[in-house]
Coordinates of C-alpha atoms in Angstrom, one line a residue:
X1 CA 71.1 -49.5 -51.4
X2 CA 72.5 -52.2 -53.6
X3 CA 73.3 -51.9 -57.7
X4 CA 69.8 -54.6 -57.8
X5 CA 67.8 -52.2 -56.2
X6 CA 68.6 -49.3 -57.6
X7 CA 68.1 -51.3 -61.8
X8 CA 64.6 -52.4 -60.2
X9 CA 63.4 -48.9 -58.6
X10 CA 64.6 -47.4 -62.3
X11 CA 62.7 -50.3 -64.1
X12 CA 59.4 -49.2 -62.1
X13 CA 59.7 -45.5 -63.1
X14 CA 60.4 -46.8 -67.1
X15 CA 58.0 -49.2 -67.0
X16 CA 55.2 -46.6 -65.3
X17 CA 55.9 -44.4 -68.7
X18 CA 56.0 -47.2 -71.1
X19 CA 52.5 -48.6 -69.7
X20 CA 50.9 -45.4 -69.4
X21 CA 51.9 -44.5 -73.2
X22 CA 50.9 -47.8 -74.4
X23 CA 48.4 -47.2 -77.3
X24 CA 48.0 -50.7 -78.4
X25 CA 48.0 -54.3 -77.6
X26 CA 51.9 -54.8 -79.6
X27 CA 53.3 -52.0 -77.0
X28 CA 51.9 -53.7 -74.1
X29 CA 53.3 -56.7 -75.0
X30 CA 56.7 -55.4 -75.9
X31 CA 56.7 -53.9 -72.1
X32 CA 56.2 -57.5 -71.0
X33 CA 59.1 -59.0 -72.7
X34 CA 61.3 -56.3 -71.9
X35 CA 60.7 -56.7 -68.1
X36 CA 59.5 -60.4 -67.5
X37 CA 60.4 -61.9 -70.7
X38 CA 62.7 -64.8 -70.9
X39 CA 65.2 -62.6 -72.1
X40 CA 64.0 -60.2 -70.3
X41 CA 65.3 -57.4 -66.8
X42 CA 63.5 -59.6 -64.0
X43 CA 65.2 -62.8 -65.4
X44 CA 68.7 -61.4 -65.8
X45 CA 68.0 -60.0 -62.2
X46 CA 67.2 -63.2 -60.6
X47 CA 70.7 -65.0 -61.8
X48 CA 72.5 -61.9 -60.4
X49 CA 71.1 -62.6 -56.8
X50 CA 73.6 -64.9 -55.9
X51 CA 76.0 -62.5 -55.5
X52 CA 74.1 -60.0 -53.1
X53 CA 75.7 -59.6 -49.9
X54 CA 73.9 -62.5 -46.9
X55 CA 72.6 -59.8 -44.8
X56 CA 71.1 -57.9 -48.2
X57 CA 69.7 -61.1 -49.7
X58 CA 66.1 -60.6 -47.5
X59 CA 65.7 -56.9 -48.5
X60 CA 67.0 -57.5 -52.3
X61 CA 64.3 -60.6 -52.9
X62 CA 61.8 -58.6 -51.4
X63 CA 62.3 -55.7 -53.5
X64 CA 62.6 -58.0 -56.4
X65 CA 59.4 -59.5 -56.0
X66 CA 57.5 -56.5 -55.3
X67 CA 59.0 -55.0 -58.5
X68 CA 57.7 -57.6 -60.7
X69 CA 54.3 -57.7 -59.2
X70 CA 54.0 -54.1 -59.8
X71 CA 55.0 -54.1 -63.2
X72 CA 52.9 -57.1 -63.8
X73 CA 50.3 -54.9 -62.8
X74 CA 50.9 -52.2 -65.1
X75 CA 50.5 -54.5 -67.7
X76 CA 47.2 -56.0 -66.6
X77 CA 46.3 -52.2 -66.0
X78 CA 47.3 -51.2 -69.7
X79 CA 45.7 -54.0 -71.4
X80 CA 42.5 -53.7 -69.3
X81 CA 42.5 -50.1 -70.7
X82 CA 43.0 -50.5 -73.9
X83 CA 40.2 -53.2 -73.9
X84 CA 38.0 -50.8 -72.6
X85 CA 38.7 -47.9 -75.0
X86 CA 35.8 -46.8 -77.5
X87 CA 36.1 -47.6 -80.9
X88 CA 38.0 -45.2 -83.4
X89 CA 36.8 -44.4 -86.9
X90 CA 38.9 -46.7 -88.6
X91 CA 37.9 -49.9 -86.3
X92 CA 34.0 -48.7 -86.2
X93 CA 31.7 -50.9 -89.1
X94 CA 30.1 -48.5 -91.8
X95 CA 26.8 -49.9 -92.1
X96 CA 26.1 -47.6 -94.6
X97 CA 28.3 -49.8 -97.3
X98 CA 27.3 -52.8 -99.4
X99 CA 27.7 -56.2 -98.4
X100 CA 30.3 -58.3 -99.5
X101 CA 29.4 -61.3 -101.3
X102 CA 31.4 -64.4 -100.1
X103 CA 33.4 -66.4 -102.3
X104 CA 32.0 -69.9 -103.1
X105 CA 34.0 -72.7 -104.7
X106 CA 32.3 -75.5 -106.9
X107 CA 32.6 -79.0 -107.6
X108 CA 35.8 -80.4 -109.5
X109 CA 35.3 -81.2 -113.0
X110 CA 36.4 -85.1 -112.2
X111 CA 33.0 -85.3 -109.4
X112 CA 31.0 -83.3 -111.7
X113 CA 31.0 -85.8 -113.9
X114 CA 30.6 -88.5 -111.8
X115 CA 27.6 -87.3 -110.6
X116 CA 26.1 -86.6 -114.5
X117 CA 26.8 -90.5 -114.9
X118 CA 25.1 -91.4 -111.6
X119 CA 21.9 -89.4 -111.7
X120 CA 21.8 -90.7 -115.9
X121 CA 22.1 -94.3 -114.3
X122 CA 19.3 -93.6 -111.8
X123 CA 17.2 -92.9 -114.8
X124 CA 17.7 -96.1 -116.4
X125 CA 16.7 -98.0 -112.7
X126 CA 20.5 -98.7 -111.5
X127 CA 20.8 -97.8 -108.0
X128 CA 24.6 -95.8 -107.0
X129 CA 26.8 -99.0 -104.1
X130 CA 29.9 -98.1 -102.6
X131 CA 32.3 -100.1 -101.4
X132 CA 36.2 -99.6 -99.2
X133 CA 38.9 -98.2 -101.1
X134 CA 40.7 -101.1 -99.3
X135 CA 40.4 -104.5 -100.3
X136 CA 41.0 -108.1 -99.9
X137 CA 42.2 -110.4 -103.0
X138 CA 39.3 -112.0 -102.8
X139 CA 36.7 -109.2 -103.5
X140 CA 39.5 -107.8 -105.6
X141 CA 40.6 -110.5 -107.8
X142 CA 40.0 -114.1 -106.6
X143 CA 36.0 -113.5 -106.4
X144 CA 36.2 -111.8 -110.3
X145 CA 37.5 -114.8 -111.7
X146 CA 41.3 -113.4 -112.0
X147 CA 43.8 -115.9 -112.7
X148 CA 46.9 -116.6 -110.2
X149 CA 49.5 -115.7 -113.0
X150 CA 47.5 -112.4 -114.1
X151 CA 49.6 -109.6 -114.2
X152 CA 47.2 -106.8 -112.4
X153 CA 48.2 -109.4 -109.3
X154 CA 51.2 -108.5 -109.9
X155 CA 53.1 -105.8 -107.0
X156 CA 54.4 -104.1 -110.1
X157 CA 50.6 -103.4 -111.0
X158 CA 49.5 -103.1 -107.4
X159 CA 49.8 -101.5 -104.4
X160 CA 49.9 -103.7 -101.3
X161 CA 50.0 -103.5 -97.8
X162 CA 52.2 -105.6 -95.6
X163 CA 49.1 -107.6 -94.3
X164 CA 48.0 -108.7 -97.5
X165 CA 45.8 -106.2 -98.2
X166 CA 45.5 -103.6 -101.5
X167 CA 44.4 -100.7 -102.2
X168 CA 41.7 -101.7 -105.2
X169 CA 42.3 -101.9 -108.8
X170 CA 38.8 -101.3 -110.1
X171 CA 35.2 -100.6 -108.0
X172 CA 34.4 -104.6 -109.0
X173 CA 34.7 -105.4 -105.6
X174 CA 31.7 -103.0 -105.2
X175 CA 30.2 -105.7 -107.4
X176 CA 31.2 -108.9 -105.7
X177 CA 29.7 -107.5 -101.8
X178 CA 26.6 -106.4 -103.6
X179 CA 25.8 -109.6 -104.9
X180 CA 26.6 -111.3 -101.4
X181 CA 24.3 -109.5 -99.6
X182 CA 21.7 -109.1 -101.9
X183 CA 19.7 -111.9 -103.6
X184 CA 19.0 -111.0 -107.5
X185 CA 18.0 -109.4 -109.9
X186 CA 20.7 -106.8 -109.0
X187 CA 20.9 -103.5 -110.9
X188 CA 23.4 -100.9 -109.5
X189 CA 26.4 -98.4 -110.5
X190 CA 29.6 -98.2 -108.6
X191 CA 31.7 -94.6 -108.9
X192 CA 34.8 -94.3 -107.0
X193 CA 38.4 -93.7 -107.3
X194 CA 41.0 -96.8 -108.2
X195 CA 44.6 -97.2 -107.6
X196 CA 47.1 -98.7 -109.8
X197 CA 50.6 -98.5 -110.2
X198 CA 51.0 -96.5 -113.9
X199 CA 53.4 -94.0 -115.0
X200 CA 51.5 -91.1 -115.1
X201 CA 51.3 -89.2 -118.5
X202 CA 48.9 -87.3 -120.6
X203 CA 46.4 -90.0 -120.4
X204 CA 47.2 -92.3 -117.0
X205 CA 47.7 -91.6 -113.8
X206 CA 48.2 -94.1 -110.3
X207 CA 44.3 -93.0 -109.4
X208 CA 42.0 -92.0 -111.0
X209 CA 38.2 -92.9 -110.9
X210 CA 35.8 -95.7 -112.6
X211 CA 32.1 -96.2 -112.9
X212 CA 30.8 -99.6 -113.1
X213 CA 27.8 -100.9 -113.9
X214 CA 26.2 -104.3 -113.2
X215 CA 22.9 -105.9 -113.9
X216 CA 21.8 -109.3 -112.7
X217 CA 18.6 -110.8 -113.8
X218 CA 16.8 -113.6 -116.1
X219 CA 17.2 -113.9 -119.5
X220 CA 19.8 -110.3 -119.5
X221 CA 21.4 -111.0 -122.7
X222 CA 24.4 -108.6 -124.8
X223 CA 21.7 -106.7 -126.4
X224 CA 20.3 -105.1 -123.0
X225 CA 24.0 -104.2 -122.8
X226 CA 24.8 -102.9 -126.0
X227 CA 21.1 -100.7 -125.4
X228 CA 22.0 -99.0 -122.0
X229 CA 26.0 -97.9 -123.5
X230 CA 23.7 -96.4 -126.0
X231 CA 21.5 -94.9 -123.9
X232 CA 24.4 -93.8 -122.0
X233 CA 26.8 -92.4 -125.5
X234 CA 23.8 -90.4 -126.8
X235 CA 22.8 -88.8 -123.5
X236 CA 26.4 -87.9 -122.4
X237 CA 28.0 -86.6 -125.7
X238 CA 24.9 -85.9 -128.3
X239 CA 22.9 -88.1 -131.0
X240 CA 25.8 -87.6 -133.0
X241 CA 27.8 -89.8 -130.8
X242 CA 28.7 -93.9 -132.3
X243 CA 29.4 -96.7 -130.4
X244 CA 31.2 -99.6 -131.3
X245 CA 31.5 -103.1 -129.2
X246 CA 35.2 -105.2 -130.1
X247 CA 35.6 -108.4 -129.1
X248 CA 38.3 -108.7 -125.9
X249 CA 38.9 -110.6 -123.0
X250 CA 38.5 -110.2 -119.6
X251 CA 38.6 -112.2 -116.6
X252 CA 35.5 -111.9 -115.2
X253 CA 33.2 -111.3 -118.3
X254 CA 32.5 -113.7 -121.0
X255 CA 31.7 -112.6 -124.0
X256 CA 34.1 -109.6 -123.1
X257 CA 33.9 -106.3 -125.7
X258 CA 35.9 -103.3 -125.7
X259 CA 33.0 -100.2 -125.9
X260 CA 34.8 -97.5 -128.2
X261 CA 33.0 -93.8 -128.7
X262 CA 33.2 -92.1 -132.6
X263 CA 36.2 -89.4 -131.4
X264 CA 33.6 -86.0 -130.1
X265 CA 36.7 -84.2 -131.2
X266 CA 37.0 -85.1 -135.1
X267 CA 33.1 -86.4 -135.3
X268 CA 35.1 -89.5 -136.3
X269 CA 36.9 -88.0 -139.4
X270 CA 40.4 -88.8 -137.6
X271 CA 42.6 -86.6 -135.6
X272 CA 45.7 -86.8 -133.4
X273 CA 43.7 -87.4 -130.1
X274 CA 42.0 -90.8 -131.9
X275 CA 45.3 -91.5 -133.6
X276 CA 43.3 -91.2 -137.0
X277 CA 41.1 -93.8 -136.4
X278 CA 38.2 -92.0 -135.5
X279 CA 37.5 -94.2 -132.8
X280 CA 38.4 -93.5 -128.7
X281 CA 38.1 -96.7 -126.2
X282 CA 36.0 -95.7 -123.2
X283 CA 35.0 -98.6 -121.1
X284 CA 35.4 -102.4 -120.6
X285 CA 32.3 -104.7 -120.5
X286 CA 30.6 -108.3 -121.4
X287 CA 28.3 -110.9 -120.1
X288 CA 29.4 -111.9 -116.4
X289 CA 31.1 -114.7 -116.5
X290 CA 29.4 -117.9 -114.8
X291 CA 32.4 -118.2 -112.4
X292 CA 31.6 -115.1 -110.8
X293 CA 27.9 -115.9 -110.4
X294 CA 28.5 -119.0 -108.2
X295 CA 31.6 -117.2 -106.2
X296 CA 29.0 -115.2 -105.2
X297 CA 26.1 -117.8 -104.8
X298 CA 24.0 -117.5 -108.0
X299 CA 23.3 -120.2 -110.4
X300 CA 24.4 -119.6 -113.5
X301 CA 21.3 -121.6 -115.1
X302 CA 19.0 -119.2 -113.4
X303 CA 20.5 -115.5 -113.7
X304 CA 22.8 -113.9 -116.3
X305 CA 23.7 -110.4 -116.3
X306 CA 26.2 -107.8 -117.8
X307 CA 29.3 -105.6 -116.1
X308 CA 30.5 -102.6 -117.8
X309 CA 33.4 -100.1 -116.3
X310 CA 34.2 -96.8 -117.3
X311 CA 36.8 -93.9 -116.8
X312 CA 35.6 -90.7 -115.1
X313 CA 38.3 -88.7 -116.0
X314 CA 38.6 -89.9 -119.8
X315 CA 34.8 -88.8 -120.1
X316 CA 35.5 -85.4 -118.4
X317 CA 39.0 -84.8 -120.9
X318 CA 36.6 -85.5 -124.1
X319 CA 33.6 -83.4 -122.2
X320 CA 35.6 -80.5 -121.8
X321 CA 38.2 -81.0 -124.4
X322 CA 41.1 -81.8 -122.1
X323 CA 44.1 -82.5 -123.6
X324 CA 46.1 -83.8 -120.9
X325 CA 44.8 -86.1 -117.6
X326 CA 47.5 -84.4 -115.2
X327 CA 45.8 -81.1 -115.2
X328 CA 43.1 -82.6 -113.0
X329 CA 45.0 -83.0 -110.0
X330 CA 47.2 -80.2 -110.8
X331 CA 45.1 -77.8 -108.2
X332 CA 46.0 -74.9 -110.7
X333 CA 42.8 -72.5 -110.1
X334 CA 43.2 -70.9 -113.0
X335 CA 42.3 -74.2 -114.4
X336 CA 39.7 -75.7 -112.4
X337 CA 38.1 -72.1 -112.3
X338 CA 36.8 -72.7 -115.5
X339 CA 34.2 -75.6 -115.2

């Protein structure tokens, strides 16, 4: 009898006590890489074959391949037993003990805001449009009236794909495909999350999400405007709350007014977070500007309307007294636990 017979007939009595003291699945499976493993007897075996005598080659592989059948067999035999062995206390379910409640999580405080300043919208008749985060210039800029030399074109403002493309800069596009496919009077909101190439600090960040609103209709003058930022100031943040309209400019609204909130911190006494003026700017709006109405197909003599645009997550920072924008997207649970 050769040295390869004699390891396998000694790996066949081991392997019979291993398997048959095998009281779990890890032992089992620690037999298995012992003997067939890569690393394992049965490998090592197979490269010592070459060297085995020609007239003991026939009886060596046939003792080597009966060896590794049987112990394959033990293994199938030891797992097969241990799948069929009764439960022990520890592994049996006490019905006798309470349930456990699973743990839920909630909605960030960035979409739960969002969705206060959609269903508050609803009330006030604006239906809630979506549109691609991915846009073309000319939903994105050349159909809002933007200028060629504005700097938002800019690749230092914007983030563009090699085919021309751009992720969007506000949800006006939103805007612009509404009015295409849908003949006036037009009255929806558009939330959804923006792109823009800012360094991000305490109060920017390169997305973040907007609101915008848009109603097209006859006769829609500033005063419907200035009445539904109201609407919308008072039922946010209180009766408390002030609003004030500053003339600006904008591309794609003219008159153009800057929509400014009395500071809900101070009650618009002054403090750092209005830089003492008792004032904080929340939103962009104005009359749409006639431009826009006949890129889309709408005459100016016949419909008017009003756009207005504002920041989800400054309304959530002065809703919850955030002090700093980053510890939104921080994904700190301790944080976002709170809301």
């Amino acid at each position: 009898m050769n040295a390869i017979i004699e390891k396998i007939n000694r790996a066949l009595s081991e392997a019979s006590a291993q398997a048959a003291a095998a009281g779990d699945a890890a032992a089992v499976e620690q037999i298995r890489i012992d003997y067939l493993g890569r690393n394992g007897l049965f490998p090592a075996l197979s490269k010592e074959m070459g060297s085995v005598a020609p007239e003991e080659r026939k009886e060596t592989g046939r003792a080597f391949n009966e060896g590794r059948n049987k112990i394959q067999a033990m293994i199938d035999e030891a797992a097969a037993r241990l799948a069929a062995a009764p439960e022990t206390a520890a592994d049996a379910i006490d019905l006798s003990l309470p349930g456990r409640r699973w743990s839920c999580g909630h909605k960030h405080p960035v979409t739960i805001v969002a969705d206060e300043c959609a269903n508050l919208f609803r009330r006030m008749g604006f239906i809630v449009s979506e549109g691609p985060e991915i846009e073309d210039i000319f939903h994105n800029f050349d159909a809002l009236n933007t200028p060629m030399d504005h700097p938002s074109r800019d690749p230092q403002d914007t983030f563009y794909f090699d085919d021309g493309r751009i992720l969007r800069t506000q949800t006006s596009p939103v805007q612009i495909r509404t009015m295409e496919s849908h003949e006036p009077p037009v009255r929806i909101v558009a939330p959804g999350r923006v792109f823009r190439r800012d360094t991000p600090d305490a109060t920017h960040g390169m997305n973040f999400h907007q609101i915008e609103g848009l109603y097209i209709d006859r006769n829609v003058s500033m005063a419907d405007l200035k009445s539904v930022l109201r609407t919308f100031a008072t039922e946010m943040y209180g009766p408390k709350v002030k609003i004030r309209l500053r003339p600006h400019f904008f591309p794609f609204t003219e008159p153009s007014v800057e929509y400014d909130f009395s500071c809900i911190m101070c009650g618009g006494k002054g403090c750092p977070v209005c830089k003492n003026s008792g004032w904080i700017e929340i939103a962009g709006a104005g009359m749409v500007d006639p431009n826009v109405l006949k890129n889309v197909g709408y005459d100016p003599e016949i419909w008017s309307g009003y756009a207005f645009g504002l920041g989800i997550e400054r309304l959530a920072m002065l809703r919850y007294r955030i002090p700093d924008l980053r510890y939104l997207y921080e994904n700190d649970v301790r944080f976002l636990e709170q809301f």
